[in-house]
Structures are given as C-alpha cells and as structure tokens.
Short mmCIF file of C-alpha atoms and ligand atoms in Angstrom, two decimals:
data_model
loop_
_atom_site.label_atom_id
_atom_site.label_comp_id
_atom_site.label_asym_id
_atom_site.label_seq_id
_atom_site.Cartn_x
_atom_site.Cartn_y
_atom_site.Cartn_z
CA MET X 1 82.12 105.55 114.85
CA LYS X 2 81.85 106.11 118.63
CA LYS X 3 80.82 102.61 119.07
CA LEU X 4 83.85 101.34 117.16
CA VAL X 5 86.12 103.56 119.19
CA LEU X 6 84.65 102.31 122.46
CA GLY X 7 84.87 98.78 121.15
CA THR X 8 88.57 99.30 120.52
CA ILE X 9 89.17 100.76 123.94
CA THR X 10 87.33 97.88 125.45
CA ALA X 11 89.41 95.23 123.54
CA ALA X 12 92.64 97.14 124.47
CA MET X 13 91.56 97.45 128.07
CA ILE X 14 90.66 93.70 128.39
CA ALA X 15 94.20 92.99 126.75
CA THR X 16 96.03 95.13 129.06
CA ALA X 17 94.27 94.03 132.17
CA GLY X 18 95.38 90.62 131.21
CA LEU X 19 91.68 89.13 131.42
CA ALA X 20 91.44 85.90 129.68
CA ALA X 21 89.36 85.98 126.37
CA ASP X 22 86.55 83.29 126.02
CA TYR X 23 88.43 81.89 123.00
CA THR X 24 91.87 81.96 121.46
CA MET X 25 92.14 81.64 117.72
CA LYS X 26 95.64 80.98 116.51
CA VAL X 27 96.26 81.98 112.86
CA SER X 28 99.20 80.77 111.16
CA HIS X 29 100.84 81.58 107.78
CA VAL X 30 104.22 81.19 106.04
CA VAL X 31 104.77 84.56 104.33
CA SER X 32 106.01 88.05 105.48
CA ALA X 33 103.46 90.17 107.55
CA SER X 34 103.98 92.75 104.71
CA THR X 35 102.54 90.65 101.89
CA PRO X 36 98.68 91.18 101.20
CA LYS X 37 98.02 87.93 103.06
CA GLY X 38 100.00 89.17 106.07
CA LYS X 39 98.29 92.45 106.23
CA ALA X 40 94.84 90.91 105.88
CA ALA X 41 95.61 88.32 108.69
CA ASP X 42 96.59 91.28 110.90
CA PHE X 43 93.49 93.18 109.91
CA PHE X 44 91.41 90.13 110.70
CA GLU X 45 92.97 89.92 114.14
CA LYS X 46 92.07 93.53 114.95
CA ARG X 47 88.58 93.39 113.34
CA VAL X 48 87.63 90.05 115.45
CA GLU X 49 89.01 91.53 118.54
CA GLU X 50 86.96 94.85 118.02
CA LEU X 51 83.87 93.18 116.96
CA THR X 52 83.76 90.71 119.70
CA GLY X 53 84.80 93.11 122.44
CA GLY X 54 87.93 90.86 123.05
CA LYS X 55 85.73 87.82 123.72
CA ILE X 56 88.17 86.07 120.90
CA ASP X 57 91.77 86.62 121.13
CA VAL X 58 93.36 86.24 117.76
CA GLN X 59 97.02 85.49 117.63
CA VAL X 60 98.75 85.71 114.23
CA PHE X 61 102.03 83.96 113.56
CA PRO X 62 103.64 84.86 110.25
CA ASN X 63 106.81 83.58 108.51
CA SER X 64 106.22 79.94 109.30
CA GLN X 65 107.00 81.02 112.89
CA LEU X 66 104.53 78.41 114.24
CA TYR X 67 104.12 75.93 111.48
CA GLY X 68 105.63 75.70 108.16
CA ASP X 69 104.26 73.91 104.97
CA GLY X 70 103.18 70.45 105.57
CA GLU X 71 102.71 71.06 109.18
CA GLU X 72 100.10 73.81 109.19
CA MET X 73 97.30 71.62 107.58
CA LYS X 74 98.02 68.84 110.14
CA ALA X 75 97.98 71.41 112.90
CA LEU X 76 94.65 72.66 111.80
CA VAL X 77 92.99 69.36 111.62
CA MET X 78 94.31 68.69 115.26
CA ASN X 79 92.89 71.98 116.35
CA ASN X 80 96.46 73.18 117.41
CA VAL X 81 95.91 76.12 115.22
CA GLN X 82 92.35 77.33 114.30
CA LEU X 83 92.81 79.43 111.07
CA ILE X 84 95.21 79.08 108.24
CA MET X 85 95.35 80.30 104.58
CA PRO X 86 97.54 77.93 102.65
CA SER X 87 98.09 78.34 98.97
CA LEU X 88 95.63 76.39 96.82
CA SER X 89 98.56 74.08 95.60
CA LYS X 90 98.80 73.08 99.22
CA PHE X 91 95.36 71.46 99.35
CA THR X 92 96.59 68.79 96.85
CA SER X 93 96.15 65.98 99.46
CA VAL X 94 92.90 67.36 100.92
CA ALA X 95 91.15 68.04 97.59
CA PRO X 96 93.23 67.25 94.46
CA GLN X 97 90.63 68.96 92.36
CA MET X 98 92.03 72.26 93.79
CA GLN X 99 95.10 71.81 91.65
CA LEU X 100 92.94 73.21 88.80
CA PHE X 101 94.26 76.64 89.99
CA ASP X 102 97.78 75.46 89.28
CA LEU X 103 97.36 74.72 85.54
CA PRO X 104 99.63 76.90 83.60
CA PHE X 105 98.02 79.82 81.55
CA ILE X 106 94.57 78.79 82.68
CA PHE X 107 93.39 82.34 83.59
CA ARG X 108 93.38 85.13 80.86
CA ASP X 109 93.51 87.90 83.45
CA LYS X 110 92.30 88.91 87.06
CA THR X 111 88.59 89.32 86.03
CA HIS X 112 88.60 85.89 84.69
CA LEU X 113 90.30 84.50 87.75
CA TYR X 114 87.80 86.09 90.14
CA ASN X 115 84.89 84.89 88.00
CA VAL X 116 86.14 81.46 88.35
CA MET X 117 86.95 81.74 91.97
CA ASP X 118 83.77 83.45 93.05
CA GLY X 119 81.49 81.38 90.68
CA GLU X 120 80.41 77.93 90.31
CA VAL X 121 83.92 76.36 89.81
CA GLY X 122 85.19 78.10 93.02
CA ALA X 123 82.16 76.72 94.91
CA VAL X 124 82.52 73.22 93.80
CA LEU X 125 86.08 73.20 94.75
CA LYS X 126 85.43 74.74 98.25
CA SER X 127 82.79 71.96 98.63
CA LYS X 128 85.41 69.38 98.01
CA VAL X 129 87.45 70.71 101.04
CA ASP X 130 84.28 70.92 103.30
CA GLU X 131 83.30 67.32 102.47
CA LYS X 132 86.25 66.16 104.40
CA ARG X 133 84.58 67.50 107.62
CA GLN X 134 87.99 68.57 109.16
CA MET X 135 87.91 72.15 108.04
CA ILE X 136 85.52 74.90 106.92
CA ALA X 137 86.46 76.64 103.74
CA LEU X 138 85.82 80.43 104.18
CA ASP X 139 87.33 82.77 101.37
CA TYR X 140 89.57 82.68 98.54
CA TRP X 141 92.47 85.22 98.95
CA ASP X 142 94.74 86.27 96.17
CA ALA X 143 98.66 86.52 95.80
CA GLY X 144 98.85 87.07 92.07
CA PHE X 145 100.32 85.55 88.93
CA LYS X 146 103.56 83.80 89.25
CA HIS X 147 106.85 84.65 87.35
CA LEU X 148 109.91 82.47 86.73
CA SER X 149 113.26 83.23 88.17
CA SER X 150 116.72 81.66 87.89
CA SER X 151 120.20 81.90 89.18
CA THR X 152 121.86 80.13 86.11
CA LYS X 153 120.40 80.47 82.71
CA ALA X 154 118.03 83.36 81.96
CA LEU X 155 114.58 81.91 81.04
CA VAL X 156 113.52 83.41 77.66
CA LYS X 157 112.42 80.33 75.67
CA PRO X 158 110.86 77.26 77.22
CA GLU X 159 114.09 75.31 76.25
CA ASP X 160 116.09 77.26 78.52
CA ALA X 161 114.47 75.56 81.42
CA ALA X 162 115.96 72.27 80.34
CA GLY X 163 117.82 70.44 82.97
CA MET X 164 117.38 73.22 85.52
CA LYS X 165 116.24 72.40 89.00
CA PHE X 166 113.06 74.32 90.23
CA ARG X 167 111.57 74.75 93.68
CA ILE X 168 107.86 73.91 93.63
CA GLN X 169 104.98 73.61 96.18
CA SER X 170 103.53 70.22 96.68
CA SER X 171 101.23 69.85 93.60
CA LYS X 172 101.47 67.26 90.80
CA VAL X 173 100.29 69.82 88.27
CA LEU X 174 103.38 72.19 89.15
CA GLU X 175 105.62 68.90 88.95
CA ALA X 176 104.24 68.30 85.42
CA GLN X 177 104.36 71.82 84.38
CA PHE X 178 108.22 72.07 84.92
CA LYS X 179 108.75 68.45 83.47
CA SER X 180 106.90 69.72 80.31
CA VAL X 181 109.84 72.09 79.67
CA GLY X 182 112.44 69.45 80.66
CA GLY X 183 113.16 70.85 84.16
CA ASN X 184 113.62 69.01 87.44
CA PRO X 185 111.06 70.01 89.97
CA GLN X 186 111.70 69.72 93.70
CA VAL X 187 109.11 70.22 96.39
CA LEU X 188 110.40 72.35 99.16
CA PRO X 189 108.67 74.30 102.04
CA PHE X 190 108.47 77.96 101.47
CA SER X 191 110.79 78.63 104.51
CA GLU X 192 113.49 76.85 102.91
CA VAL X 193 113.44 78.43 99.57
CA TYR X 194 115.87 81.38 100.12
CA SER X 195 118.69 79.02 101.45
CA ALA X 196 118.09 76.28 98.73
CA LEU X 197 118.37 79.14 96.05
CA GLN X 198 121.45 80.66 97.75
CA GLN X 199 123.19 77.19 97.97
CA GLY X 200 122.17 76.11 94.69
CA VAL X 201 120.11 73.12 95.96
CA VAL X 202 117.74 74.55 93.32
CA ASP X 203 118.41 76.92 90.41
CA GLY X 204 115.08 78.55 89.94
CA THR X 205 111.50 78.91 91.17
CA GLU X 206 108.20 80.59 90.53
CA ASN X 207 106.45 83.28 92.69
CA PRO X 208 104.20 86.32 92.61
CA LEU X 209 106.15 89.49 92.95
CA SER X 210 105.24 90.04 96.59
CA ASN X 211 106.61 86.72 97.79
CA PHE X 212 109.75 87.09 95.56
CA TYR X 213 110.49 90.57 96.96
CA THR X 214 109.45 90.26 100.56
CA LYS X 215 111.48 87.03 101.01
CA LYS X 216 114.42 88.74 99.34
CA PHE X 217 114.59 86.02 96.69
CA HIS X 218 116.04 88.66 94.19
CA GLU X 219 119.20 88.47 96.38
CA VAL X 220 119.83 84.96 95.19
CA GLN X 221 118.50 84.99 91.76
CA SER X 222 120.05 86.56 88.73
CA SER X 223 117.09 86.84 86.42
CA LEU X 224 113.44 87.39 86.78
CA THR X 225 111.16 86.56 83.74
CA LEU X 226 107.66 88.14 83.77
CA SER X 227 106.06 85.17 82.54
CA GLN X 228 102.65 85.14 84.38
CA HIS X 229 102.50 81.59 83.51
CA GLY X 230 100.62 80.41 86.53
CA TYR X 231 98.59 81.75 89.49
CA LEU X 232 99.04 81.65 93.29
CA GLY X 233 95.87 82.08 95.49
CA TYR X 234 94.81 81.05 98.96
CA LEU X 235 91.90 79.30 100.68
CA VAL X 236 91.29 80.40 104.09
CA VAL X 237 90.16 77.43 106.31
CA MET X 238 89.06 77.23 109.82
CA ASN X 239 89.02 74.37 112.13
CA GLU X 240 85.44 72.93 112.18
CA GLN X 241 85.30 71.99 115.74
CA PHE X 242 86.44 75.54 116.81
CA TRP X 243 83.81 77.08 114.52
CA ASN X 244 80.95 74.94 115.81
CA LYS X 245 81.94 75.70 119.44
CA LEU X 246 81.42 79.46 118.78
CA PRO X 247 78.20 80.93 119.96
CA LYS X 248 76.09 82.28 116.95
CA ASP X 249 76.83 85.89 117.65
CA LEU X 250 80.57 85.45 117.71
CA GLN X 251 80.29 83.43 114.60
CA ALA X 252 78.55 86.35 112.87
CA ASN X 253 81.37 88.63 114.08
CA VAL X 254 84.01 86.30 112.78
CA ALA X 255 82.22 86.13 109.53
CA GLN X 256 81.89 89.90 109.32
CA ALA X 257 85.61 90.21 109.96
CA MET X 258 86.55 87.85 107.33
CA LYS X 259 84.39 89.41 104.73
CA GLU X 260 86.22 92.74 105.36
CA ALA X 261 89.57 90.96 105.46
CA THR X 262 89.00 89.36 102.16
CA LYS X 263 88.06 92.76 100.62
CA LEU X 264 91.30 94.29 101.88
CA GLU X 265 93.44 91.32 100.92
CA ARG X 266 92.22 91.56 97.31
CA GLU X 267 92.65 95.18 97.18
CA GLU X 268 96.23 95.04 98.51
CA SER X 269 97.12 92.26 96.05
CA MET X 270 95.87 94.44 93.17
CA LYS X 271 98.06 97.37 94.29
CA GLU X 272 101.09 95.10 95.33
CA ASP X 273 102.20 94.03 91.78
CA ALA X 274 102.89 97.66 90.61
CA LEU X 275 104.62 98.49 93.90
CA MET X 276 106.92 95.38 93.98
CA MET X 277 107.69 96.01 90.31
CA GLU X 278 109.01 99.57 91.26
CA SER X 279 111.13 98.16 94.01
CA LEU X 280 112.66 95.29 91.96
CA THR X 281 113.19 97.56 89.00
CA LYS X 282 115.16 100.06 91.43
CA TYR X 283 117.10 97.07 92.90
CA ALA X 284 117.98 95.86 89.52
CA LYS X 285 119.16 99.33 88.39
CA ASP X 286 121.11 100.11 91.52
CA THR X 287 123.03 96.69 91.95
CA ASN X 288 123.24 95.38 88.35
CA LYS X 289 122.50 91.99 89.83
CA LEU X 290 119.10 91.20 88.58
CA GLN X 291 118.13 91.03 85.03
CA ILE X 292 114.35 91.52 84.52
CA ILE X 293 113.04 89.98 81.37
CA GLU X 294 109.82 90.95 79.79
CA LEU X 295 108.35 88.30 77.29
CA ASN X 296 106.40 89.65 74.12
CA ASP X 297 103.29 87.94 73.18
CA ALA X 298 104.94 85.50 70.75
CA GLN X 299 107.36 84.40 73.57
CA LYS X 300 104.42 83.85 76.12
CA GLN X 301 102.75 81.79 73.52
CA GLU X 302 105.79 79.50 73.26
CA TRP X 303 105.58 78.96 76.94
CA LYS X 304 101.95 78.38 76.82
CA LYS X 305 102.26 75.96 74.03
CA ALA X 306 104.99 73.96 75.81
CA MET X 307 103.17 73.90 79.27
CA SER X 308 99.72 73.24 78.31
CA VAL X 309 100.25 69.89 76.97
CA ILE X 310 100.01 68.59 80.66
CA TYR X 311 96.10 69.46 80.83
CA PRO X 312 94.95 65.91 79.71
CA GLN X 313 97.02 64.41 82.35
CA PHE X 314 94.83 66.04 84.94
CA TYR X 315 91.43 65.29 83.32
CA ASP X 316 90.69 62.52 85.87
CA VAL X 317 92.02 64.10 88.91
CA ILE X 318 90.35 67.47 88.52
CA GLY X 319 87.63 66.64 86.15
CA GLU X 320 87.78 67.58 82.49
CA ASP X 321 84.46 69.29 82.81
CA LEU X 322 85.43 71.50 85.71
CA ILE X 323 88.65 72.44 83.64
CA LYS X 324 86.41 73.29 80.57
CA LYS X 325 83.89 75.24 82.69
CA ALA X 326 86.81 77.39 84.17
CA ILE X 327 88.08 77.98 80.71
CA ASP X 328 84.68 79.02 79.44
CA THR X 329 83.83 81.20 82.31
CA LYS X 330 83.67 84.76 81.01
C1 LMR K 401 104.81 79.20 98.46
O1 LMR K 401 105.05 78.09 99.18
O2 LMR K 401 105.46 79.52 97.51
C2 LMR K 401 103.59 79.92 98.70
O3 LMR K 401 102.43 79.07 98.91
C3 LMR K 401 103.74 80.69 99.92
C4 LMR K 401 102.60 81.61 100.19
O4 LMR K 401 101.84 81.20 101.17
O5 LMR K 401 102.29 82.47 99.59
#
C-alpha cells in the first residue's frame, strides 16, 4: 500500500515538475469517457504511470478527439498513436475473420461469449491480427449486446425494417444483416451518428445501451427495441514497434496494467446495462419521446430466423469451421 502511494506521489511529482517521461503512449478511442471502455482507458493511464513511476506518460483522447473511425487504425500502423481499442467490426480490413463477432444471434449469452473470446476461437482471431505484424493484439474488451433503434417505424417484426436506412460500422456482415431484413445499411463513423440520425440521413441504428445513452442517441430516436440481436466488443491493439522498443520491465508494467484494466472494463460493462436501462426508462417516462420495446421469445426467434440466413455467405471469409466452433463452444 505504502509503495503504491509513494508510486503515485512520484508519478504526480514528475508530472507537475514537467520532467519528460522516457516514453509517451497516446491512446485514442471514439466513445465517451464515461463508458466502460472510456473508464478502463483512463484507469490504464493511471496504472501505467503508477507502475512505471512516470517513465511512460499515457495520454488518453476519448470521443474521436484525436482520430475517428477509419483514421485510428492508420494512425496506429504509422505509430502516430500507440494504443487503440476499436470495435471488432472495425478490424474487417485487417482480419476479415474477426467479423465472426458480428454474426447476428451467434452468442447465447455473456458466458458463451466470454468462452468464445477467451478460448480457442478468440486466440485464432487474435493471431490473424498479429500475423500482419503491424500491431500486437492484447485483450478483448466488452461493450455488450446491441439493440435496434429507429426514428421512423418502431421495429417489432423483421418486416418493419424494410426500406429503412440504418447506420452500420464498416463490416460486411453488418451490411448483410440489415439487407436480410430489407433495410438499407450505410457505413458512417461513430462521431457522425448523432447528426445523421438527427438530420434523417439514416433512420435507425444498432448499439449497446452505453453507447446509445452516453451519445444521447435517445434524443434523436423515437423507439428502442431490446433486440439483443448482435454483439459489440473491442480488441485492444498496440503498435508493434512501440512495444518492441520498451525495456522488459516496462513491458511487464504495461502488461500488468492492461490485465487490471481488462478486468475493470468487463466488470463495468456487466454493471452498465442495468444502469443504462434505468436511465433510459426514466427518460422515456419523463419525456414521452422514446418508446422502449421488449420482444418476447417468439418475436426474437423471428428476427433470428430472418437474419441468420446470412451465415453461409461468410463461410469462406470467416471460415465455416471457426463459426461452428464458436457455436459449439459451451
Ligand atoms: C460504433 O462505431 O458504433 C462503435 O464501434 C463505437 C465504439 O467504439 O463503441
């Protein structure tokens, strides 16, 4: 404990004295600092600085402040930013197999999901990212199951999505998913979603509750369907050159901080859904501007049936075996 306090003081003193750290690690992400990912990134900053006694200065830039979607991956490869944690969908161009996580209704629940992520399938997918030798895949972080939302027709049955424009992340699976129910998917960076919904550039979208609420999408959507049809998670990746340059002891500190940050991130995410649901229910009640739709099992099955037809389209890209392995994971 004493050691920890001393460590904190040393790091703080170095920071106030303005002494340059040996290394600067820029961390960029696109969501709010109050999401599980945002909180874990801030925690990681604090822990790395404590553990290294300020030898690594970590600087976190949330809300697409430094780089938005599309830019952050390029910036990481160029070592302009050293650590990012994009959603798994955003790895499509780096490792298309990662789109396995986008397949609608593939995960039964969080236990199944974690067993896939932390088991053989997750390891195979991480190795596809490592193979590129531009970045090192560290840990999977969690945002939660996605839900559909709309500013036009309330989405109760798959047919309701026909003709609607949906914002998606850059993933072919997500594109096929919305096409399977007659929707028109459109790729947009996360930073543009609010205004696109507000201006009717798109009618609807899909998000875990924390992203939906912290980015105030409820203000520009009239209904939220608790569909849990898909999943959104992250892969934390570091620039390989930066990692290799770190002395072994600092690498160990960074690995330790990351281990702790991952634990915190997942715990926060587990708590988040209930909290966000409370806030959204209150908003809906107070304003009468948001309809929250719960689907019964039969209705969920209809969405599942309509969307699952896309699986065979991705057998070649993702690997039929890998998809089967994920489904068969206990
Ligand atoms: C999105 O673009 O919807 C998400 O990937 C944003 C995020 O990082 O959670």
